[in-house]
Every structure is written in C-alpha cells, then in structure tokens.
mmCIF file of N, CA and C in Angstrom:
data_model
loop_
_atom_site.group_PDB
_atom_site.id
_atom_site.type_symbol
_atom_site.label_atom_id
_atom_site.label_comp_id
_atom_site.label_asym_id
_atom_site.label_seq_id
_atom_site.Cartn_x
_atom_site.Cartn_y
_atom_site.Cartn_z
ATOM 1 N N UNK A 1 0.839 -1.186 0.000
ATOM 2 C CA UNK A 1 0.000 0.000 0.000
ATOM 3 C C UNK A 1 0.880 1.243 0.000
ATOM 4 N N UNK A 2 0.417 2.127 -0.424
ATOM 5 C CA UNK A 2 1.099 3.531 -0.574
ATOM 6 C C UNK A 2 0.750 4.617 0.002
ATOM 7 N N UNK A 3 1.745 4.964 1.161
ATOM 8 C CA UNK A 3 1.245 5.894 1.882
ATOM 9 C C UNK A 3 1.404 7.432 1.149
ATOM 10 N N UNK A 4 0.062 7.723 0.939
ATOM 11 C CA UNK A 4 -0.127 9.055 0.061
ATOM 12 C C UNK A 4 -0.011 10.182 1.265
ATOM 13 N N UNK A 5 -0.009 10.369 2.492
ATOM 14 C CA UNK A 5 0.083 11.364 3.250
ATOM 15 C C UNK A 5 1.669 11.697 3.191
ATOM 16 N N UNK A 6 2.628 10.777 3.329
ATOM 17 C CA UNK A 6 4.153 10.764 3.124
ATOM 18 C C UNK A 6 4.638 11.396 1.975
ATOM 19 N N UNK A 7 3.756 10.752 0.769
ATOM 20 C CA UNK A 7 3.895 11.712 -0.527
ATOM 21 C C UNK A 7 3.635 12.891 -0.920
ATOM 22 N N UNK A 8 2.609 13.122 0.205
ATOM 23 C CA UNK A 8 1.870 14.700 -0.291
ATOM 24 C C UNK A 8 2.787 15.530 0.461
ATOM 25 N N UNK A 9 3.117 15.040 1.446
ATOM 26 C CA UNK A 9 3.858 16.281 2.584
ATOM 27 C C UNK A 9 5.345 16.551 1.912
ATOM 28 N N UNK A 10 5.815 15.438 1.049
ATOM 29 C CA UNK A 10 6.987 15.705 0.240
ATOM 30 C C UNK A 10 7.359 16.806 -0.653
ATOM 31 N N UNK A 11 5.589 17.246 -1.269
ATOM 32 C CA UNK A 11 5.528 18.383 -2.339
ATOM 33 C C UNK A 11 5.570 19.779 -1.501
ATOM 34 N N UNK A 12 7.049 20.706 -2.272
ATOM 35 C CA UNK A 12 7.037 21.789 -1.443
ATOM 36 C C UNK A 12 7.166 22.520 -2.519
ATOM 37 N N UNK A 13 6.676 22.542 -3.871
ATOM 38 C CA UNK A 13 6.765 23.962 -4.772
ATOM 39 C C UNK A 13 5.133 24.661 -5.012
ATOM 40 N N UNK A 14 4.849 25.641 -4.820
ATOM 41 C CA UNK A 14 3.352 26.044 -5.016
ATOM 42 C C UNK A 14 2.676 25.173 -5.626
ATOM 43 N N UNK A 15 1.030 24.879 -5.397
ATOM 44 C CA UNK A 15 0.717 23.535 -6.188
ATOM 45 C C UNK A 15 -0.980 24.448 -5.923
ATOM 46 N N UNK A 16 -1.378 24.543 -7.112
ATOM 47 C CA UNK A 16 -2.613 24.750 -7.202
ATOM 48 C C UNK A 16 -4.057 23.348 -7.344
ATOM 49 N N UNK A 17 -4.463 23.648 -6.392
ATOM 50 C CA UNK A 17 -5.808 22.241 -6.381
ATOM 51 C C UNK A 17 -7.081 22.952 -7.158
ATOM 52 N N UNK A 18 -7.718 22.615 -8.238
ATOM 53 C CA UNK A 18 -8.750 23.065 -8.806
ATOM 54 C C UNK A 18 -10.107 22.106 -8.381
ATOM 55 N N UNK A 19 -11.230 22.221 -7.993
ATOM 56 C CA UNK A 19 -11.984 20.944 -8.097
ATOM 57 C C UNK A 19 -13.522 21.815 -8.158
ATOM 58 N N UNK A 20 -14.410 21.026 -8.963
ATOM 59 C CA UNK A 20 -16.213 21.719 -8.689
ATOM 60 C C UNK A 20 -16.661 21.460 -8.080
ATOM 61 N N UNK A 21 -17.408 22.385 -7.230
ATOM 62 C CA UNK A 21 -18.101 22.165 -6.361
ATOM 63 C C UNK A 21 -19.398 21.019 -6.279
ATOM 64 N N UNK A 22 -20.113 20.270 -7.593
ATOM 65 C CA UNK A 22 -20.969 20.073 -7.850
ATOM 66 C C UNK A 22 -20.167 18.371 -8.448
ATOM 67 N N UNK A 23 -18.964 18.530 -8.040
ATOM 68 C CA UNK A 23 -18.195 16.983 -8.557
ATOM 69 C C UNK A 23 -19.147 16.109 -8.026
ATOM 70 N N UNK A 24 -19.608 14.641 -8.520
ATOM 71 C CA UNK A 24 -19.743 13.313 -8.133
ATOM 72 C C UNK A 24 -19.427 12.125 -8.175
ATOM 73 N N UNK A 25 -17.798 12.789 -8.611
ATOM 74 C CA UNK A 25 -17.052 11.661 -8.739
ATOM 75 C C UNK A 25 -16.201 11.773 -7.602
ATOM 76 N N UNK A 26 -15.601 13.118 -6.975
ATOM 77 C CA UNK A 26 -14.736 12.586 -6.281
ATOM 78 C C UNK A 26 -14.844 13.717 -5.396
ATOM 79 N N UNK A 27 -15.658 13.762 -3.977
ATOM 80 C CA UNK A 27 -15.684 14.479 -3.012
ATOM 81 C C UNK A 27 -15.011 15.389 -2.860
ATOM 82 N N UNK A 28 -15.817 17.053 -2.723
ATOM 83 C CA UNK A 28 -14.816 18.054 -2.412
ATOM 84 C C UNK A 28 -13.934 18.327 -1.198
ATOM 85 N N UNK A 29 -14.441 17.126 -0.289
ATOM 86 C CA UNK A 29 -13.807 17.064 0.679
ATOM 87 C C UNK A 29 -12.732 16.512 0.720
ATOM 88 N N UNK A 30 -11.934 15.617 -0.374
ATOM 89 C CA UNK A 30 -10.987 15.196 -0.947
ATOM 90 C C UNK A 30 -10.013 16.384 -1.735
ATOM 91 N N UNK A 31 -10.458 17.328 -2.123
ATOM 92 C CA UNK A 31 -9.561 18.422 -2.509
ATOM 93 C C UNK A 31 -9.332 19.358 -1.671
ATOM 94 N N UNK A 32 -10.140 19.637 -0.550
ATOM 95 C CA UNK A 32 -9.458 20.309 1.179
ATOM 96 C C UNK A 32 -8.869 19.080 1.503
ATOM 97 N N UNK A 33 -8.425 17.686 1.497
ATOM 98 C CA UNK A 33 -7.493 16.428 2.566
ATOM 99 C C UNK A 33 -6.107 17.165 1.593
ATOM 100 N N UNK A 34 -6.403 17.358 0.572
ATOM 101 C CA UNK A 34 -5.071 17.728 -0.222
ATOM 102 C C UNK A 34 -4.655 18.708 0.105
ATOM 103 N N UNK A 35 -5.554 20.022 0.165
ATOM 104 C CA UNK A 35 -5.146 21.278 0.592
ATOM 105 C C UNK A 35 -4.217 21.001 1.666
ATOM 106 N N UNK A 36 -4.893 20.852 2.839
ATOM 107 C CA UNK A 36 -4.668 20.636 3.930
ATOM 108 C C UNK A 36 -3.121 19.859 4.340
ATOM 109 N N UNK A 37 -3.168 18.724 3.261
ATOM 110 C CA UNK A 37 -1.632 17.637 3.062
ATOM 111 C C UNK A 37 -0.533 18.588 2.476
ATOM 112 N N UNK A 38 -1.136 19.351 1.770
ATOM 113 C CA UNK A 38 0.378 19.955 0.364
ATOM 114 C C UNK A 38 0.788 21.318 1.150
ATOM 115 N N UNK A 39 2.204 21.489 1.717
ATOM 116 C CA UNK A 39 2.135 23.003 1.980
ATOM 117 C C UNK A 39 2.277 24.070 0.575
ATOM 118 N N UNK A 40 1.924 24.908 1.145
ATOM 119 C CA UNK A 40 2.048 25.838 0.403
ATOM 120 C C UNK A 40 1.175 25.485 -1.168
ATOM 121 N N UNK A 41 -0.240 24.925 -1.068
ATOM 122 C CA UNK A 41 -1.231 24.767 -1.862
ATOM 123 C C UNK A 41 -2.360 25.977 -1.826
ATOM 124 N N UNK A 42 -3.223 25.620 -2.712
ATOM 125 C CA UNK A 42 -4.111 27.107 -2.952
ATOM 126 C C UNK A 42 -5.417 25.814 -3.304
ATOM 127 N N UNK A 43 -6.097 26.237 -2.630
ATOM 128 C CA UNK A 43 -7.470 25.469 -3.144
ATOM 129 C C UNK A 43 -8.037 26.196 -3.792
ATOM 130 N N UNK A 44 -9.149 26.010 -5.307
ATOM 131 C CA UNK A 44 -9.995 26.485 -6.248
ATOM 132 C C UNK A 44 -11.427 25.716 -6.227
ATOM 133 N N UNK A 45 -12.209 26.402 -5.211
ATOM 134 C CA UNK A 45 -13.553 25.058 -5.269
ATOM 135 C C UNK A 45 -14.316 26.356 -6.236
ATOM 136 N N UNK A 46 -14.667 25.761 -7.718
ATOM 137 C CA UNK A 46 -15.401 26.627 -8.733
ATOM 138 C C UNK A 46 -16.862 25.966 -8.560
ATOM 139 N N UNK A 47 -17.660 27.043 -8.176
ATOM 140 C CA UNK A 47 -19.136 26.954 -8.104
ATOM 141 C C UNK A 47 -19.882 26.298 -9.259
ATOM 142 N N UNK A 48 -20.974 25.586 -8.830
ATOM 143 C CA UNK A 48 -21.647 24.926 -10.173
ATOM 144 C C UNK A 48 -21.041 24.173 -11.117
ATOM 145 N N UNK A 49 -19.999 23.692 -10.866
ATOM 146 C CA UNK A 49 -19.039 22.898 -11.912
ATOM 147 C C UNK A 49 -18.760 21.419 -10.950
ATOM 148 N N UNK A 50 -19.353 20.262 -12.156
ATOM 149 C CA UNK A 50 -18.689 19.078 -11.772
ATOM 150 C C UNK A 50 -17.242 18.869 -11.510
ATOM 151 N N UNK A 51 -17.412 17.102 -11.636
ATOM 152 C CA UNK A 51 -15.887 16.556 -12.413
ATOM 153 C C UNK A 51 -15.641 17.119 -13.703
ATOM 154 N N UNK A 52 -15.803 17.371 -14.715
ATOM 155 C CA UNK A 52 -15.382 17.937 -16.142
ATOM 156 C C UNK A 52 -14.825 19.460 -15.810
ATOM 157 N N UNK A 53 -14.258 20.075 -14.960
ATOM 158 C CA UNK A 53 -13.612 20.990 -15.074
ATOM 159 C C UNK A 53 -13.353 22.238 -16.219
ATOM 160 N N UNK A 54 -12.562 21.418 -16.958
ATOM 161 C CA UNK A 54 -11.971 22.288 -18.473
ATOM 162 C C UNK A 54 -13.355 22.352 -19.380
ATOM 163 N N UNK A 55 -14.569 21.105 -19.675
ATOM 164 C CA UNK A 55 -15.646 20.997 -20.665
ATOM 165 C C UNK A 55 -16.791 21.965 -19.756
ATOM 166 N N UNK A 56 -16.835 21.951 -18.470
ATOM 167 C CA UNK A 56 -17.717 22.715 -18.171
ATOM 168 C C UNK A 56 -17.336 23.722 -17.872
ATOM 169 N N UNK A 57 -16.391 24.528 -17.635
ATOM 170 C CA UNK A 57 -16.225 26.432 -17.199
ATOM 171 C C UNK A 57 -14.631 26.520 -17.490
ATOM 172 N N UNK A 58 -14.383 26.386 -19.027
ATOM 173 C CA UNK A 58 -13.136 26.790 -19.277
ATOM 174 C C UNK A 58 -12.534 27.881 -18.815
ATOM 175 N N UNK A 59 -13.003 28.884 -18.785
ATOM 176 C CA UNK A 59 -12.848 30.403 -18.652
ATOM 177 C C UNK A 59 -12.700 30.692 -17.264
ATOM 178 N N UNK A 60 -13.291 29.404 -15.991
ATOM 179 C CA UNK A 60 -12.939 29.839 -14.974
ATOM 180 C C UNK A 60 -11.675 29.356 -14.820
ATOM 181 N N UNK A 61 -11.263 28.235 -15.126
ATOM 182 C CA UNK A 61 -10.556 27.575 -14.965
ATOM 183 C C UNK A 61 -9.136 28.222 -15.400
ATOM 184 N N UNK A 62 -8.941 28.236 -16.716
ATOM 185 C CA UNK A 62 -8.013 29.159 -17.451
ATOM 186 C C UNK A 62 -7.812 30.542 -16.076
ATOM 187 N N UNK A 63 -8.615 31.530 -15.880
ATOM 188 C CA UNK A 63 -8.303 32.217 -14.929
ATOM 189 C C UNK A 63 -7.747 32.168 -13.534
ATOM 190 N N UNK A 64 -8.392 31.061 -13.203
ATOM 191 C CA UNK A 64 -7.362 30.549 -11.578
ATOM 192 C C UNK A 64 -5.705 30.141 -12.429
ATOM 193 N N UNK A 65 -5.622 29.240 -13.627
ATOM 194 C CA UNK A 65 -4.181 28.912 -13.269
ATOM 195 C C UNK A 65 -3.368 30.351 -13.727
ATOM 196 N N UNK A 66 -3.802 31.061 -14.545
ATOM 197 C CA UNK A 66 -3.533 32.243 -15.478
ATOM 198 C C UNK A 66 -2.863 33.018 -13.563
ATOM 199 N N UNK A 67 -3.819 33.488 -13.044
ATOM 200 C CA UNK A 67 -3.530 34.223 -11.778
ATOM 201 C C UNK A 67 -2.960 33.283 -10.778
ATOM 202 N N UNK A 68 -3.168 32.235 -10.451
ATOM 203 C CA UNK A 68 -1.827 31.288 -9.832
ATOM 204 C C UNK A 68 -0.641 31.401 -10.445
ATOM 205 N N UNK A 69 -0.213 30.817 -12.002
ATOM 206 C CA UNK A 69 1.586 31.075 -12.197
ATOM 207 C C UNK A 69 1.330 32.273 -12.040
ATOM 208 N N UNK A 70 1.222 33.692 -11.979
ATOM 209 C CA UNK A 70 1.428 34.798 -12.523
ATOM 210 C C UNK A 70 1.909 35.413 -10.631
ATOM 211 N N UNK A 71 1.333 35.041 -9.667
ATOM 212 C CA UNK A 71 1.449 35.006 -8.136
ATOM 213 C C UNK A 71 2.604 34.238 -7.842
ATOM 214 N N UNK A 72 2.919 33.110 -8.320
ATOM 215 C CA UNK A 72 3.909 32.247 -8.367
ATOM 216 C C UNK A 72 5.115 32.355 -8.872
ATOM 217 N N UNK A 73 5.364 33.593 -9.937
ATOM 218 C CA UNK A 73 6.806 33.334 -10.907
ATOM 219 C C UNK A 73 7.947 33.295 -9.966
ATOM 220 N N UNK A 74 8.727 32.628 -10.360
ATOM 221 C CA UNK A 74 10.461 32.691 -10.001
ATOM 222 C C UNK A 74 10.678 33.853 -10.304
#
C-alpha cells in the first residue's frame, strides 16, 4: 500500500488544487485532505461545476491557473 500522506507532505513547490463544487465523482472534501496535506497549496472550489472541469467552465478555470503562475513566478 502507498502511503499518500508521506507523498503529499513531500511536495514543497506552489501547487494549485482546482476541483467543482458540484463533482460526483470525487468528493470536495478530498480536494481540502489535499489542501490541507500539500504546503504551500491554494485550493480552487469553482461553483456549479462538476468533475469535467476544463468541458464545463473553461474560462474559470483558465483564470485561476492564469492568476496562480502569474502570483507564483520565479
């Protein structure tokens, strides 16, 4: 088995989490266990949007990572 808490706490470069609020595939409470695991993460819970992310609200989406790297540059 693979301890994913060991792995997550390993990631230390900014890490943006995107997820919809309206997912039913995979609990939004699963993208705060990540928040919560990754330092220095940014959670994105986008309103009214499933699992399909990019097919359902491109434009939000595009804008969180657009203003994440841009907060983020080296």
């Amino acid at each position: 088995s693979i301890d994913n808490a060991a792995l997550l706490e390993r990631i230390k470069c900014p890490t943006l989490i995107l997820h919809g609020s309206e997912d039913r595939i995979i609990p939004v409470a699963a993208a705060h266990r990540l928040n919560d695991a990754i330092a220095n993460s940014e959670l994105k819970v986008i309103d009214g949007v499933g699992h399909l992310l990019l097919a359902e609200d491109s434009k939000a989406l595009a804008k969180y990572i657009a203003d994440f790297c841009a907060a983020n540059r080296a």
